[in-house]
Short mmCIF file of N, CA and C and ligand atoms in Angstrom, two decimals:
data_model
loop_
_atom_site.label_atom_id
_atom_site.label_comp_id
_atom_site.label_asym_id
_atom_site.label_seq_id
_atom_site.Cartn_x
_atom_site.Cartn_y
_atom_site.Cartn_z
N ILE A 1 0.86 -1.18 0.00
CA ILE A 1 0.00 0.00 0.00
C ILE A 1 0.89 1.23 0.00
N LEU A 2 0.65 2.13 -0.96
CA LEU A 2 1.47 3.32 -1.13
C LEU A 2 0.64 4.57 -0.87
N GLY A 3 1.31 5.62 -0.46
CA GLY A 3 0.65 6.90 -0.24
C GLY A 3 1.56 7.78 0.58
N ALA A 4 1.31 9.07 0.54
CA ALA A 4 2.12 10.02 1.30
C ALA A 4 1.94 9.78 2.80
N PRO A 5 2.83 10.32 3.61
CA PRO A 5 2.63 10.27 5.06
C PRO A 5 1.28 10.90 5.40
N GLY A 6 0.46 10.21 6.17
CA GLY A 6 -0.84 10.75 6.54
C GLY A 6 -1.96 10.36 5.59
N ALA A 7 -1.66 9.62 4.53
CA ALA A 7 -2.69 9.24 3.57
C ALA A 7 -3.65 8.21 4.16
N GLY A 8 -3.20 7.48 5.19
CA GLY A 8 -4.07 6.48 5.82
C GLY A 8 -3.62 5.06 5.55
N LYS A 9 -2.36 4.88 5.21
CA LYS A 9 -1.83 3.54 4.92
C LYS A 9 -2.00 2.61 6.13
N GLY A 10 -1.68 3.13 7.30
CA GLY A 10 -1.76 2.30 8.51
C GLY A 10 -3.19 1.85 8.79
N THR A 11 -4.12 2.79 8.73
CA THR A 11 -5.53 2.49 9.00
C THR A 11 -6.08 1.48 8.00
N GLN A 12 -5.86 1.75 6.72
CA GLN A 12 -6.45 0.89 5.68
C GLN A 12 -5.77 -0.48 5.63
N SER A 13 -4.45 -0.51 5.82
CA SER A 13 -3.78 -1.81 5.70
C SER A 13 -4.12 -2.72 6.87
N LYS A 14 -4.40 -2.13 8.04
CA LYS A 14 -4.85 -2.93 9.18
C LYS A 14 -6.17 -3.61 8.83
N ARG A 15 -7.07 -2.87 8.17
CA ARG A 15 -8.37 -3.43 7.77
C ARG A 15 -8.19 -4.54 6.74
N VAL A 16 -7.31 -4.31 5.78
CA VAL A 16 -7.06 -5.32 4.74
C VAL A 16 -6.50 -6.58 5.38
N ALA A 17 -5.57 -6.41 6.32
CA ALA A 17 -4.95 -7.57 6.98
C ALA A 17 -6.00 -8.40 7.71
N GLU A 18 -6.93 -7.72 8.39
CA GLU A 18 -7.99 -8.44 9.11
C GLU A 18 -8.94 -9.14 8.15
N GLU A 19 -9.35 -8.41 7.12
CA GLU A 19 -10.33 -8.93 6.16
C GLU A 19 -9.79 -10.18 5.43
N PHE A 20 -8.52 -10.15 5.06
CA PHE A 20 -7.96 -11.24 4.26
C PHE A 20 -7.11 -12.22 5.07
N GLY A 21 -6.98 -11.96 6.37
CA GLY A 21 -6.21 -12.86 7.22
C GLY A 21 -4.74 -12.95 6.83
N VAL A 22 -4.17 -11.81 6.45
CA VAL A 22 -2.74 -11.79 6.11
C VAL A 22 -1.96 -10.95 7.12
N GLN A 23 -0.66 -11.12 7.09
CA GLN A 23 0.22 -10.41 8.00
C GLN A 23 0.31 -8.93 7.62
N HIS A 24 0.24 -8.04 8.61
CA HIS A 24 0.42 -6.61 8.38
C HIS A 24 1.88 -6.27 8.69
N ILE A 25 2.65 -5.99 7.66
CA ILE A 25 4.06 -5.68 7.85
C ILE A 25 4.25 -4.18 7.67
N THR A 26 4.57 -3.49 8.75
CA THR A 26 4.72 -2.04 8.65
C THR A 26 6.10 -1.61 9.14
N THR A 27 6.90 -1.15 8.18
CA THR A 27 8.30 -0.84 8.49
C THR A 27 8.41 0.29 9.51
N GLY A 28 7.49 1.26 9.46
CA GLY A 28 7.53 2.37 10.42
C GLY A 28 7.41 1.87 11.86
N ASP A 29 6.45 0.96 12.10
CA ASP A 29 6.26 0.44 13.46
C ASP A 29 7.46 -0.40 13.90
N ILE A 30 7.99 -1.22 12.98
CA ILE A 30 9.14 -2.06 13.34
C ILE A 30 10.34 -1.17 13.67
N LEU A 31 10.53 -0.13 12.87
CA LEU A 31 11.65 0.79 13.14
C LEU A 31 11.44 1.55 14.44
N ARG A 32 10.20 1.99 14.69
CA ARG A 32 9.93 2.72 15.94
C ARG A 32 10.20 1.84 17.16
N ALA A 33 9.92 0.54 17.04
CA ALA A 33 10.18 -0.38 18.16
C ALA A 33 11.67 -0.66 18.32
N ASN A 34 12.47 -0.28 17.31
CA ASN A 34 13.92 -0.54 17.35
C ASN A 34 14.71 0.74 17.09
N LYS A 35 14.16 1.85 17.58
CA LYS A 35 14.71 3.17 17.24
C LYS A 35 16.18 3.35 17.66
N ASP A 36 16.55 2.71 18.75
CA ASP A 36 17.92 2.93 19.25
C ASP A 36 18.84 1.75 18.98
N MET A 37 18.42 0.88 18.06
CA MET A 37 19.24 -0.26 17.65
C MET A 37 20.48 0.26 16.89
N GLU A 38 21.66 -0.25 17.26
CA GLU A 38 22.88 0.16 16.57
C GLU A 38 23.00 -0.59 15.25
N THR A 39 23.22 0.13 14.15
CA THR A 39 23.48 -0.51 12.86
C THR A 39 24.77 0.09 12.30
N ASP A 40 25.22 -0.43 11.16
CA ASP A 40 26.41 0.12 10.50
C ASP A 40 26.22 1.58 10.12
N TYR A 41 24.95 2.04 10.12
CA TYR A 41 24.65 3.40 9.67
C TYR A 41 24.16 4.28 10.82
N GLY A 42 24.41 3.86 12.06
CA GLY A 42 23.88 4.61 13.20
C GLY A 42 22.52 4.04 13.59
N THR A 43 21.77 4.77 14.42
CA THR A 43 20.47 4.27 14.88
C THR A 43 19.35 4.79 13.97
N PRO A 44 18.22 4.06 13.85
CA PRO A 44 17.07 4.56 13.10
C PRO A 44 16.61 5.94 13.58
N ARG A 45 16.70 6.19 14.90
CA ARG A 45 16.23 7.46 15.46
C ARG A 45 16.85 8.68 14.75
N GLU A 46 18.15 8.56 14.43
CA GLU A 46 18.84 9.70 13.81
C GLU A 46 18.15 10.14 12.51
N TYR A 47 17.59 9.20 11.79
CA TYR A 47 16.91 9.51 10.53
C TYR A 47 15.45 9.85 10.78
N MET A 48 14.79 9.05 11.62
CA MET A 48 13.34 9.18 11.78
C MET A 48 12.94 10.51 12.40
N ASP A 49 13.65 10.95 13.41
CA ASP A 49 13.26 12.19 14.08
C ASP A 49 13.50 13.41 13.19
N ALA A 50 14.27 13.23 12.10
CA ALA A 50 14.49 14.32 11.16
C ALA A 50 13.58 14.19 9.94
N GLY A 51 12.81 13.11 9.86
CA GLY A 51 11.92 12.91 8.72
C GLY A 51 12.60 12.31 7.51
N GLU A 52 13.85 11.84 7.68
CA GLU A 52 14.59 11.26 6.54
C GLU A 52 14.36 9.75 6.47
N LEU A 53 14.70 9.16 5.32
CA LEU A 53 14.58 7.71 5.20
C LEU A 53 15.72 7.01 5.93
N VAL A 54 15.38 5.91 6.60
CA VAL A 54 16.39 5.04 7.19
C VAL A 54 17.09 4.33 6.02
N PRO A 55 18.42 4.11 6.09
CA PRO A 55 19.14 3.53 4.93
C PRO A 55 18.53 2.20 4.44
N ASP A 56 18.54 2.03 3.12
CA ASP A 56 17.92 0.86 2.49
C ASP A 56 18.40 -0.46 3.09
N ALA A 57 19.71 -0.58 3.35
CA ALA A 57 20.25 -1.85 3.82
C ALA A 57 19.54 -2.30 5.10
N VAL A 58 19.26 -1.34 5.98
CA VAL A 58 18.62 -1.65 7.26
C VAL A 58 17.18 -2.10 7.03
N VAL A 59 16.46 -1.34 6.21
CA VAL A 59 15.03 -1.61 5.99
C VAL A 59 14.85 -2.88 5.14
N ASN A 60 15.68 -3.07 4.14
CA ASN A 60 15.57 -4.26 3.28
C ASN A 60 15.73 -5.54 4.09
N GLU A 61 16.67 -5.52 5.03
CA GLU A 61 16.90 -6.71 5.84
C GLU A 61 15.66 -7.05 6.67
N ILE A 62 15.04 -6.02 7.24
CA ILE A 62 13.82 -6.22 8.03
C ILE A 62 12.72 -6.83 7.15
N VAL A 63 12.54 -6.25 5.97
CA VAL A 63 11.45 -6.69 5.09
C VAL A 63 11.70 -8.11 4.58
N GLU A 64 12.92 -8.43 4.24
CA GLU A 64 13.21 -9.77 3.73
C GLU A 64 12.86 -10.83 4.78
N LYS A 65 13.20 -10.54 6.02
CA LYS A 65 12.89 -11.48 7.10
C LYS A 65 11.38 -11.61 7.30
N GLU A 66 10.68 -10.49 7.38
CA GLU A 66 9.23 -10.51 7.64
C GLU A 66 8.46 -11.18 6.50
N VAL A 67 8.80 -10.82 5.26
CA VAL A 67 8.12 -11.40 4.10
C VAL A 67 8.38 -12.91 4.03
N GLY A 68 9.61 -13.30 4.35
CA GLY A 68 9.97 -14.71 4.32
C GLY A 68 9.19 -15.54 5.32
N GLU A 69 8.83 -14.92 6.45
CA GLU A 69 8.13 -15.66 7.50
C GLU A 69 6.61 -15.62 7.34
N ALA A 70 6.10 -14.72 6.46
CA ALA A 70 4.65 -14.51 6.36
C ALA A 70 4.01 -15.45 5.34
N ASP A 71 2.78 -15.89 5.68
CA ASP A 71 1.98 -16.65 4.74
C ASP A 71 0.91 -15.69 4.20
N GLY A 72 1.30 -14.83 3.27
CA GLY A 72 0.44 -13.74 2.81
C GLY A 72 0.69 -12.50 3.64
N PHE A 73 0.74 -11.34 3.00
CA PHE A 73 1.08 -10.11 3.74
C PHE A 73 0.56 -8.88 3.01
N ILE A 74 0.40 -7.79 3.77
CA ILE A 74 0.27 -6.47 3.17
C ILE A 74 1.40 -5.62 3.72
N LEU A 75 2.14 -4.99 2.83
CA LEU A 75 3.31 -4.18 3.19
C LEU A 75 2.88 -2.72 3.28
N ASP A 76 3.19 -2.10 4.40
CA ASP A 76 2.77 -0.72 4.67
C ASP A 76 4.02 0.10 5.01
N GLY A 77 4.31 1.08 4.16
CA GLY A 77 5.49 1.93 4.40
C GLY A 77 6.72 1.46 3.64
N TYR A 78 6.55 0.52 2.78
CA TYR A 78 7.64 -0.05 1.99
C TYR A 78 7.06 -0.59 0.69
N PRO A 79 7.68 -0.43 -0.46
CA PRO A 79 8.93 0.29 -0.71
C PRO A 79 8.74 1.80 -0.77
N ARG A 80 9.77 2.52 -0.38
CA ARG A 80 9.69 3.97 -0.29
C ARG A 80 10.61 4.66 -1.28
N ASN A 81 11.37 3.90 -2.04
CA ASN A 81 12.15 4.49 -3.14
C ASN A 81 12.34 3.39 -4.20
N LEU A 82 12.90 3.76 -5.35
CA LEU A 82 12.99 2.80 -6.46
C LEU A 82 13.92 1.63 -6.13
N ASP A 83 15.00 1.89 -5.39
CA ASP A 83 15.91 0.78 -5.03
C ASP A 83 15.20 -0.25 -4.17
N GLN A 84 14.36 0.22 -3.23
CA GLN A 84 13.60 -0.72 -2.40
C GLN A 84 12.58 -1.48 -3.26
N ALA A 85 11.98 -0.81 -4.24
CA ALA A 85 11.01 -1.48 -5.13
C ALA A 85 11.70 -2.60 -5.91
N GLU A 86 12.94 -2.35 -6.34
CA GLU A 86 13.68 -3.38 -7.07
C GLU A 86 14.08 -4.53 -6.16
N PHE A 87 14.48 -4.19 -4.93
CA PHE A 87 14.81 -5.24 -3.96
C PHE A 87 13.59 -6.13 -3.73
N LEU A 88 12.43 -5.50 -3.56
CA LEU A 88 11.21 -6.25 -3.29
C LEU A 88 10.85 -7.17 -4.46
N ALA A 89 11.00 -6.65 -5.67
CA ALA A 89 10.69 -7.45 -6.87
C ALA A 89 11.57 -8.70 -6.93
N ALA A 90 12.78 -8.59 -6.39
CA ALA A 90 13.72 -9.72 -6.43
C ALA A 90 13.40 -10.79 -5.38
N ILE A 91 12.66 -10.42 -4.32
CA ILE A 91 12.40 -11.42 -3.27
C ILE A 91 10.97 -11.96 -3.26
N THR A 92 10.04 -11.29 -3.96
CA THR A 92 8.65 -11.77 -3.93
C THR A 92 7.86 -11.26 -5.12
N ASP A 93 6.66 -11.84 -5.35
CA ASP A 93 5.73 -11.34 -6.37
C ASP A 93 4.54 -10.69 -5.67
N LEU A 94 4.14 -9.52 -6.15
CA LEU A 94 2.99 -8.84 -5.56
C LEU A 94 1.74 -9.12 -6.39
N ASP A 95 0.59 -9.23 -5.72
CA ASP A 95 -0.68 -9.41 -6.43
C ASP A 95 -1.26 -8.07 -6.86
N ALA A 96 -1.11 -7.07 -6.00
CA ALA A 96 -1.68 -5.75 -6.29
C ALA A 96 -0.93 -4.68 -5.52
N VAL A 97 -0.96 -3.47 -6.06
CA VAL A 97 -0.37 -2.32 -5.38
C VAL A 97 -1.46 -1.28 -5.21
N LEU A 98 -1.80 -0.97 -3.96
CA LEU A 98 -2.84 0.01 -3.68
C LEU A 98 -2.21 1.37 -3.45
N TYR A 99 -2.83 2.40 -4.03
CA TYR A 99 -2.31 3.76 -3.88
C TYR A 99 -3.40 4.66 -3.31
N LEU A 100 -3.11 5.31 -2.20
CA LEU A 100 -4.04 6.26 -1.57
C LEU A 100 -3.63 7.68 -1.95
N ASP A 101 -4.49 8.36 -2.68
CA ASP A 101 -4.16 9.69 -3.21
C ASP A 101 -4.88 10.75 -2.37
N VAL A 102 -4.11 11.55 -1.64
CA VAL A 102 -4.69 12.54 -0.72
C VAL A 102 -3.99 13.89 -0.92
N SER A 103 -4.76 14.98 -0.89
CA SER A 103 -4.17 16.30 -1.12
C SER A 103 -3.21 16.69 0.01
N GLU A 104 -2.29 17.59 -0.32
CA GLU A 104 -1.24 17.94 0.61
C GLU A 104 -1.74 18.70 1.84
N SER A 105 -2.74 19.57 1.65
CA SER A 105 -3.26 20.33 2.80
C SER A 105 -3.94 19.37 3.78
N GLU A 106 -4.61 18.35 3.23
CA GLU A 106 -5.28 17.35 4.06
C GLU A 106 -4.24 16.52 4.82
N LEU A 107 -3.13 16.18 4.17
CA LEU A 107 -2.08 15.40 4.82
C LEU A 107 -1.54 16.13 6.05
N THR A 108 -1.24 17.40 5.87
CA THR A 108 -0.66 18.19 6.96
C THR A 108 -1.63 18.27 8.14
N ARG A 109 -2.92 18.49 7.85
CA ARG A 109 -3.91 18.59 8.93
C ARG A 109 -4.03 17.27 9.69
N ARG A 110 -4.01 16.17 8.94
CA ARG A 110 -4.14 14.87 9.58
C ARG A 110 -2.94 14.57 10.48
N LEU A 111 -1.74 14.85 9.97
CA LEU A 111 -0.53 14.44 10.70
C LEU A 111 -0.28 15.28 11.94
N THR A 112 -0.43 16.60 11.80
CA THR A 112 -0.09 17.44 12.96
C THR A 112 -1.14 17.29 14.06
N GLY A 113 -2.37 16.84 13.71
CA GLY A 113 -3.41 16.64 14.72
C GLY A 113 -3.46 15.22 15.26
N ARG A 114 -2.63 14.34 14.71
CA ARG A 114 -2.67 12.93 15.13
C ARG A 114 -2.10 12.75 16.53
N ARG A 115 -2.75 11.88 17.31
CA ARG A 115 -2.22 11.49 18.62
C ARG A 115 -2.28 9.98 18.69
N VAL A 116 -1.29 9.36 19.31
CA VAL A 116 -1.30 7.90 19.43
C VAL A 116 -1.23 7.49 20.89
N CYS A 117 -1.86 6.35 21.20
CA CYS A 117 -1.83 5.84 22.56
C CYS A 117 -0.44 5.26 22.84
N SER A 118 0.15 5.70 23.93
CA SER A 118 1.50 5.23 24.26
C SER A 118 1.49 3.78 24.76
N GLU A 119 0.28 3.27 25.08
CA GLU A 119 0.18 1.88 25.55
C GLU A 119 -0.18 0.91 24.43
N CYS A 120 -1.30 1.17 23.71
CA CYS A 120 -1.79 0.18 22.75
C CYS A 120 -1.61 0.59 21.30
N GLY A 121 -1.15 1.83 21.03
CA GLY A 121 -0.87 2.24 19.66
C GLY A 121 -2.07 2.73 18.88
N ASP A 122 -3.27 2.75 19.47
CA ASP A 122 -4.45 3.26 18.78
C ASP A 122 -4.24 4.71 18.38
N THR A 123 -4.79 5.12 17.22
CA THR A 123 -4.58 6.50 16.79
C THR A 123 -5.87 7.32 16.90
N TYR A 124 -5.68 8.59 17.23
CA TYR A 124 -6.77 9.56 17.37
C TYR A 124 -6.38 10.81 16.60
N HIS A 125 -7.35 11.73 16.48
CA HIS A 125 -7.04 13.04 15.90
C HIS A 125 -7.76 14.09 16.75
N VAL A 126 -7.05 15.15 17.09
CA VAL A 126 -7.62 16.14 18.01
C VAL A 126 -8.93 16.72 17.48
N GLU A 127 -9.08 16.76 16.16
CA GLU A 127 -10.27 17.37 15.54
C GLU A 127 -11.19 16.31 14.95
N PHE A 128 -10.63 15.37 14.18
CA PHE A 128 -11.45 14.44 13.39
C PHE A 128 -11.89 13.20 14.15
N SER A 129 -11.10 12.75 15.12
CA SER A 129 -11.56 11.60 15.92
C SER A 129 -10.97 11.68 17.33
N PRO A 130 -11.48 12.67 18.09
CA PRO A 130 -10.95 12.90 19.43
C PRO A 130 -11.33 11.78 20.41
N ALA A 131 -10.49 11.59 21.41
CA ALA A 131 -10.82 10.64 22.47
C ALA A 131 -11.94 11.24 23.32
N GLU A 132 -12.70 10.39 24.01
CA GLU A 132 -13.79 10.88 24.85
C GLU A 132 -13.27 11.86 25.90
N GLU A 133 -12.15 11.46 26.52
CA GLU A 133 -11.50 12.37 27.47
C GLU A 133 -10.16 12.76 26.87
N ALA A 134 -9.93 14.09 26.71
CA ALA A 134 -8.73 14.56 26.03
C ALA A 134 -7.46 13.94 26.62
N GLY A 135 -6.60 13.38 25.76
CA GLY A 135 -5.31 12.87 26.22
C GLY A 135 -5.34 11.47 26.79
N VAL A 136 -6.55 10.83 26.81
CA VAL A 136 -6.65 9.50 27.40
C VAL A 136 -7.27 8.53 26.38
N CYS A 137 -6.64 7.36 26.20
CA CYS A 137 -7.10 6.36 25.23
C CYS A 137 -8.45 5.77 25.63
N ASP A 138 -9.41 5.76 24.69
CA ASP A 138 -10.74 5.17 24.94
C ASP A 138 -10.62 3.67 25.21
N GLU A 139 -9.68 3.03 24.53
CA GLU A 139 -9.57 1.58 24.58
C GLU A 139 -8.94 1.08 25.87
N CYS A 140 -7.83 1.73 26.28
CA CYS A 140 -7.06 1.15 27.38
C CYS A 140 -6.70 2.14 28.49
N GLY A 141 -7.10 3.41 28.33
CA GLY A 141 -6.80 4.39 29.37
C GLY A 141 -5.37 4.93 29.33
N GLY A 142 -4.58 4.47 28.33
CA GLY A 142 -3.19 4.93 28.20
C GLY A 142 -3.12 6.40 27.82
N GLU A 143 -1.93 6.96 27.97
CA GLU A 143 -1.74 8.38 27.65
C GLU A 143 -1.59 8.58 26.14
N LEU A 144 -2.26 9.59 25.60
CA LEU A 144 -2.12 9.90 24.18
C LEU A 144 -0.99 10.90 23.98
N VAL A 145 -0.11 10.59 23.02
CA VAL A 145 1.05 11.45 22.77
C VAL A 145 1.16 11.75 21.28
N GLN A 146 1.93 12.79 20.96
CA GLN A 146 2.22 13.11 19.57
C GLN A 146 3.50 12.39 19.17
N ARG A 147 3.50 11.75 18.01
CA ARG A 147 4.72 11.10 17.52
C ARG A 147 5.81 12.14 17.34
N ASP A 148 7.07 11.76 17.62
CA ASP A 148 8.19 12.71 17.51
C ASP A 148 8.24 13.38 16.14
N ASP A 149 7.81 12.63 15.09
CA ASP A 149 7.93 13.19 13.73
C ASP A 149 6.61 13.74 13.19
N ASP A 150 5.62 13.96 14.06
CA ASP A 150 4.36 14.57 13.62
C ASP A 150 4.31 16.08 13.88
N THR A 151 5.43 16.67 14.26
CA THR A 151 5.46 18.13 14.45
C THR A 151 5.54 18.79 13.07
N GLU A 152 5.13 20.06 13.01
CA GLU A 152 4.95 20.71 11.71
C GLU A 152 6.21 20.71 10.84
N ASP A 153 7.36 21.02 11.42
CA ASP A 153 8.61 21.07 10.64
C ASP A 153 8.96 19.71 10.06
N VAL A 154 8.84 18.67 10.88
CA VAL A 154 9.23 17.33 10.43
C VAL A 154 8.20 16.81 9.41
N VAL A 155 6.93 17.15 9.60
CA VAL A 155 5.89 16.75 8.63
C VAL A 155 6.22 17.33 7.26
N ARG A 156 6.60 18.61 7.23
CA ARG A 156 6.95 19.25 5.96
C ARG A 156 8.09 18.49 5.27
N GLU A 157 9.10 18.09 6.06
CA GLU A 157 10.23 17.37 5.52
C GLU A 157 9.82 15.97 5.04
N ARG A 158 8.95 15.30 5.79
CA ARG A 158 8.50 13.96 5.38
C ARG A 158 7.76 14.02 4.05
N ILE A 159 6.95 15.07 3.86
CA ILE A 159 6.21 15.19 2.60
C ILE A 159 7.17 15.51 1.45
N ARG A 160 8.20 16.31 1.72
CA ARG A 160 9.21 16.59 0.70
C ARG A 160 9.94 15.30 0.29
N VAL A 161 10.34 14.52 1.32
CA VAL A 161 11.03 13.25 1.07
C VAL A 161 10.13 12.29 0.28
N TYR A 162 8.84 12.34 0.59
CA TYR A 162 7.88 11.51 -0.15
C TYR A 162 7.89 11.88 -1.64
N HIS A 163 7.78 13.18 -1.94
CA HIS A 163 7.76 13.60 -3.35
C HIS A 163 9.03 13.21 -4.06
N GLU A 164 10.15 13.35 -3.37
CA GLU A 164 11.44 13.07 -4.01
C GLU A 164 11.65 11.57 -4.23
N ASN A 165 11.32 10.75 -3.22
CA ASN A 165 11.69 9.32 -3.27
C ASN A 165 10.55 8.38 -3.61
N THR A 166 9.37 8.63 -3.05
CA THR A 166 8.29 7.63 -3.13
C THR A 166 7.34 7.88 -4.29
N ALA A 167 7.12 9.13 -4.66
CA ALA A 167 6.25 9.40 -5.81
C ALA A 167 6.72 8.63 -7.06
N PRO A 168 8.03 8.53 -7.33
CA PRO A 168 8.48 7.73 -8.47
C PRO A 168 8.12 6.24 -8.37
N VAL A 169 7.97 5.74 -7.14
CA VAL A 169 7.58 4.34 -6.95
C VAL A 169 6.14 4.13 -7.44
N VAL A 170 5.28 5.12 -7.20
CA VAL A 170 3.90 5.05 -7.68
C VAL A 170 3.90 4.94 -9.20
N GLU A 171 4.72 5.77 -9.84
CA GLU A 171 4.79 5.76 -11.32
C GLU A 171 5.36 4.44 -11.83
N PHE A 172 6.33 3.89 -11.10
CA PHE A 172 6.94 2.60 -11.44
C PHE A 172 5.86 1.51 -11.51
N TYR A 173 5.00 1.44 -10.49
CA TYR A 173 3.95 0.41 -10.48
C TYR A 173 2.83 0.74 -11.47
N ARG A 174 2.58 2.03 -11.70
CA ARG A 174 1.58 2.41 -12.69
C ARG A 174 2.03 1.90 -14.07
N ASP A 175 3.32 2.08 -14.37
CA ASP A 175 3.86 1.62 -15.66
C ASP A 175 3.77 0.10 -15.78
N GLU A 176 3.97 -0.60 -14.65
CA GLU A 176 3.90 -2.07 -14.67
C GLU A 176 2.45 -2.55 -14.81
N GLY A 177 1.49 -1.65 -14.58
CA GLY A 177 0.07 -2.01 -14.70
C GLY A 177 -0.51 -2.64 -13.46
N ASP A 178 0.21 -2.55 -12.33
CA ASP A 178 -0.26 -3.21 -11.10
C ASP A 178 -1.01 -2.27 -10.16
N LEU A 179 -1.08 -0.99 -10.52
CA LEU A 179 -1.58 -0.01 -9.55
C LEU A 179 -3.10 0.03 -9.47
N VAL A 180 -3.61 0.02 -8.23
CA VAL A 180 -5.06 0.17 -8.01
C VAL A 180 -5.29 1.48 -7.28
P1 LIG B 201 4.64 7.86 7.55
O1 LIG B 201 4.32 6.99 6.38
O2 LIG B 201 3.42 8.45 8.15
O3 LIG B 201 5.75 8.85 7.29
P2 LIG B 201 5.94 5.62 8.88
O4 LIG B 201 5.55 5.16 10.23
O5 LIG B 201 5.64 4.76 7.71
O6 LIG B 201 5.21 7.02 8.74
O7 LIG B 201 7.49 5.97 8.84
C1 LIG B 201 8.11 6.74 9.83
C2 LIG B 201 9.59 6.88 9.53
O8 LIG B 201 10.21 5.56 9.51
C3 LIG B 201 9.93 7.47 8.17
O9 LIG B 201 9.91 8.87 8.19
C4 LIG B 201 11.34 6.89 7.93
O10 LIG B 201 12.30 7.59 8.69
C5 LIG B 201 11.22 5.49 8.52
N1 LIG B 201 10.83 4.48 7.50
C6 LIG B 201 9.69 3.73 7.48
N2 LIG B 201 9.65 2.93 6.40
C7 LIG B 201 10.80 3.15 5.72
C8 LIG B 201 11.35 2.65 4.50
N3 LIG B 201 10.70 1.74 3.75
N4 LIG B 201 12.56 3.11 4.11
C9 LIG B 201 13.23 4.02 4.83
N5 LIG B 201 12.77 4.56 5.97
C10 LIG B 201 11.57 4.14 6.43
ZN1 LIG B 202 -4.60 2.60 24.31
#
């Protein structure tokens, strides 16, 4: 599933995973859970908190392992550039590529207003889907926080990085005829 940051990849791919009984593989969540892991290129945090892409070698290794262990999957947040798309083509065959097309002003509003539960990971929006009690998760009572990279400056950079690196991936799959 492809789309700019804030397009709704996480929300929609979770639904697809449930509906079809396949594994939901999301590189952003895996990286966030391993933010301070030492790699040959430093830690993921150094890239993520600035809105930059984590180096391909790190992400490709994660994806190869997850895809290899899955009996059916939906990939969310990967591939994010043409080199990753080529790596993916070499390790598996895709049935379909879904693209979520959302305007830029809408993306910014969604991301900067997003809040996530620090306990269960549920997502809220201060305006569009607020919690019953401000700052408290409806599901588990956990504290709602803003992701480190959902601040306005970093959001702007993430959208720029998307246009530079990931928009060409959409065109790549469109040319292949796989895009939905
Ligand atoms: P979003 O799609 O909303 O930007 P993600 O949770 O998918 O959020 O990604 C958060 C961050 O994790 C990215 O800004 C980037 O630093 C890193 N990341 C996730 N997936 C990849 C990937 N495929 N390649 C490189 N970096 C990635
Ligand atoms: Zn919660």
